[in-house]
CSV table of C-alpha atoms in Angstrom, one decimal:
chain,number,residue,atom,x,y,z
A,1,MET,CA,9.1,31.4,-5.4
A,2,TRP,CA,7.3,30.1,-3.3
A,3,PHE,CA,10.0,29.2,-0.8
A,4,SER,CA,11.4,32.6,-0.3
A,5,LYS,CA,8.0,32.5,2.4
A,6,VAL,CA,9.4,29.6,4.3
A,7,PRO,CA,11.6,31.3,6.8
A,8,GLY,CA,8.6,33.7,7.5
A,9,TYR,CA,6.4,31.3,8.2
A,10,ILE,CA,8.4,29.0,10.2
A,11,PHE,CA,10.0,31.9,12.6
A,12,ASP,CA,6.4,33.4,12.7
A,13,LYS,CA,5.5,33.3,16.6
A,14,GLN,CA,1.7,33.6,15.3
A,15,LYS,CA,1.6,30.8,13.2
A,16,THR,CA,4.2,28.4,14.4
A,17,PRO,CA,3.7,28.2,18.2
A,18,TYR,CA,4.8,24.6,18.5
A,19,LEU,CA,6.9,25.4,21.4
A,20,THR,CA,4.3,27.2,23.4
A,21,GLU,CA,2.4,25.2,25.9
A,22,ALA,CA,-1.3,24.2,24.9
A,23,LYS,CA,-2.7,26.1,27.6
A,24,GLU,CA,-0.7,29.3,26.4
A,25,LEU,CA,-2.0,29.2,22.9
A,26,THR,CA,-4.4,31.6,21.7
A,27,LEU,CA,-7.5,30.4,19.4
A,28,ALA,CA,-5.9,31.8,16.5
A,29,GLN,CA,-2.6,30.0,17.1
A,30,SER,CA,-4.1,26.6,18.2
A,31,GLN,CA,-6.5,27.1,15.2
A,32,TYR,CA,-3.3,27.2,12.8
A,33,GLU,CA,-2.0,24.4,14.6
A,34,LEU,CA,-4.9,22.0,14.5
A,35,VAL,CA,-5.0,23.1,10.7
A,36,ALA,CA,-1.5,22.1,10.1
A,37,TYR,CA,-1.6,19.0,11.7
A,38,GLY,CA,-5.0,18.2,10.0
A,39,VAL,CA,-3.5,18.9,6.5
A,40,PHE,CA,-0.8,16.5,7.3
A,41,VAL,CA,-2.7,13.6,8.6
A,42,GLY,CA,-5.5,14.4,6.1
A,43,THR,CA,-3.0,13.9,3.1
A,44,MET,CA,-1.5,10.6,5.0
A,45,TYR,CA,-5.1,9.0,5.0
A,46,SER,CA,-6.5,10.3,1.5
A,47,ILE,CA,-3.3,8.6,0.2
A,48,ILE,CA,-4.3,5.5,2.3
A,49,GLY,CA,-7.9,6.0,1.6
A,50,LEU,CA,-7.3,6.2,-2.0
A,51,ALA,CA,-5.1,3.2,-2.3
A,52,ALA,CA,-7.5,1.3,-0.5
A,53,ALA,CA,-10.1,2.1,-2.6
A,54,LEU,CA,-8.5,0.9,-6.1
A,55,ASN,CA,-7.1,-1.9,-4.8
A,56,LEU,CA,-10.9,-2.9,-3.7
A,57,LEU,CA,-11.9,-2.1,-7.3
A,58,GLN,CA,-9.8,-4.9,-8.3
A,59,ASN,CA,-10.2,-7.8,-5.3
A,60,ALA,CA,-12.6,-7.1,-3.1
A,61,THR,CA,-11.0,-8.2,0.7
A,62,LEU,CA,-11.6,-7.5,3.9
A,63,ILE,CA,-8.5,-5.5,4.9
A,64,HIS,CA,-8.9,-2.8,2.0
A,65,LEU,CA,-13.0,-2.4,2.7
A,66,ILE,CA,-11.7,-1.8,6.6
A,67,TRP,CA,-8.6,0.7,5.5
A,68,LEU,CA,-11.1,2.7,3.6
A,69,PHE,CA,-13.4,3.0,6.1
A,70,VAL,CA,-10.8,3.8,8.8
A,71,SER,CA,-9.5,7.1,6.4
A,72,LEU,CA,-12.7,8.5,5.8
A,73,GLY,CA,-13.3,8.2,9.6
A,74,VAL,CA,-10.2,9.4,10.3
A,75,ILE,CA,-11.0,12.3,7.6
A,76,GLY,CA,-14.1,13.1,9.0
A,77,SER,CA,-12.4,13.5,12.3
A,78,ILE,CA,-10.3,16.4,11.1
A,79,PHE,CA,-13.3,18.1,10.1
A,80,ASN,CA,-14.8,17.9,13.6
A,81,VAL,CA,-11.8,18.7,15.5
A,82,ILE,CA,-11.0,21.8,13.3
A,83,ARG,CA,-15.0,23.1,13.2
A,84,LYS,CA,-16.0,22.0,16.3
A,85,TYR,CA,-13.2,20.9,18.4
A,86,GLU,CA,-14.7,17.3,19.4
A,87,ILE,CA,-12.4,15.8,21.7
A,88,ILE,CA,-13.2,12.0,20.7
A,89,SER,CA,-12.1,12.9,17.2
A,90,SER,CA,-9.2,14.6,18.4
A,91,TYR,CA,-8.6,11.3,20.1
A,92,ILE,CA,-8.9,9.7,16.7
A,93,ILE,CA,-6.6,11.8,15.0
A,94,SER,CA,-3.9,12.0,17.7
A,95,ILE,CA,-3.4,8.3,17.0
A,96,ALA,CA,-4.2,8.0,13.3
A,97,PRO,CA,-0.1,8.6,12.4
A,98,ALA,CA,0.3,6.1,15.4
A,99,ILE,CA,-1.5,3.6,13.8
A,100,VAL,CA,-0.1,3.8,10.2
A,101,VAL,CA,4.0,4.0,11.5
A,102,SER,CA,2.9,0.8,14.0
A,103,PHE,CA,2.1,-1.1,10.6
A,104,CYS,CA,5.3,-0.2,9.0
A,105,LEU,CA,7.5,-0.8,12.0
A,106,TYR,CA,5.7,-4.4,12.3
A,107,GLU,CA,6.3,-5.1,8.6
A,108,ALA,CA,10.0,-3.7,9.1
A,109,PHE,CA,9.8,-6.3,11.9
A,110,ILE,CA,8.8,-9.1,10.0
A,111,ALA,CA,11.1,-8.5,7.2
A,112,HIS,CA,14.3,-8.7,9.6
A,113,ALA,CA,15.1,-5.1,8.6
A,114,SER,CA,18.3,-3.6,10.1
A,115,PHE,CA,18.3,-2.4,13.6
A,116,VAL,CA,19.0,1.5,12.3
A,117,SER,CA,15.6,1.1,10.6
A,118,LEU,CA,13.4,-0.4,13.6
A,119,THR,CA,15.3,2.3,15.6
A,120,ILE,CA,13.9,4.7,13.3
A,121,LEU,CA,10.6,3.9,13.0
A,122,LEU,CA,10.5,3.1,16.8
A,123,CYS,CA,11.1,6.9,17.4
A,124,LEU,CA,8.8,8.1,14.7
A,125,PHE,CA,6.1,6.2,16.8
A,126,LEU,CA,6.9,8.1,20.0
A,127,LEU,CA,7.0,11.1,18.6
A,128,SER,CA,3.8,10.7,16.7
A,129,LEU,CA,2.0,9.7,20.0
A,130,LYS,CA,3.8,12.5,21.7
A,131,TYR,CA,2.6,15.1,19.1
A,132,GLY,CA,-0.8,13.4,18.9
A,133,TRP,CA,-0.9,13.9,22.7
A,134,ARG,CA,-0.2,17.6,22.5
A,135,VAL,CA,-3.0,18.2,19.8
A,136,THR,CA,-5.6,16.3,22.0
A,137,LYS,CA,-4.1,18.8,24.7
A,138,ILE,CA,-4.8,21.6,22.5
A,139,VAL,CA,-8.2,20.7,21.8
A,140,ALA,CA,-9.1,19.9,25.1
A,141,TRP,CA,-7.7,23.4,26.8
A,142,GLN,CA,-10.3,25.5,24.2
A,143,ARG,CA,-13.1,23.4,25.1
A,144,TYR,CA,-12.4,23.7,29.0
A,145,THR,CA,-12.3,27.8,28.2
A,146,GLY,CA,-14.8,27.7,26.0
A,147,GLU,CA,-13.3,30.3,23.5
A,148,PHE,CA,-13.7,28.4,20.5
A,149,LYS,CA,-17.4,28.9,20.6
A,150,THR,CA,-17.0,33.1,20.7
A,151,ASN,CA,-15.6,33.7,17.2
A,152,ASN,CA,-17.2,30.7,15.7
A,153,TYR,CA,-18.4,31.9,12.1
A,154,LYS,CA,-20.5,34.7,12.9
A,155,LYS,CA,-22.9,35.4,10.4
A,156,VAL,CA,-23.3,38.9,8.7
C-alpha cells in the first residue's frame, strides 16, 4: 500500500529537511521542499480558482473574478519559484496561505465563533507566515549562492 512508504519519506533526510536551516540546504533538498510547498499552495489555490470560475459562470461578480486572477497569479508564481527561483514570486506564494487563513479568521470573527476556533485559526495564520518566511529565505539563499543555475536543465 502507498502508506507503507510514508515513514520512509518522512524520515528521509534528503527529502524532508524541514528542521534544517535554509542556508544549510543542498540544491536537491531545497527543490524537494519548494515542490512540496508548491503542491500544497497550488492545490489550495486550484480549488479556490475552480470555485471562483464556476461561480463566475453562474453570476458574474467582481469578487469571483478577483479570486480567479489571484489564483492564476499564485499558480504562475509557484512555477516561477520552482523553475527560476524568482524572489518576487516567492513573496507571493509565501503570503498566499496566510491570505486564505486571514479570510477564514475574519469570517469566523464576524460569525462570533468560539474562542478555541479563533485561537486555532490565529495559530494557523502565524504558522503560515512563519513557514512562508522560510520559503522566501530558501529562495533568497539559492539566488545568493547561484547554485540553482549550475544544474538547471542541461540539454543533451
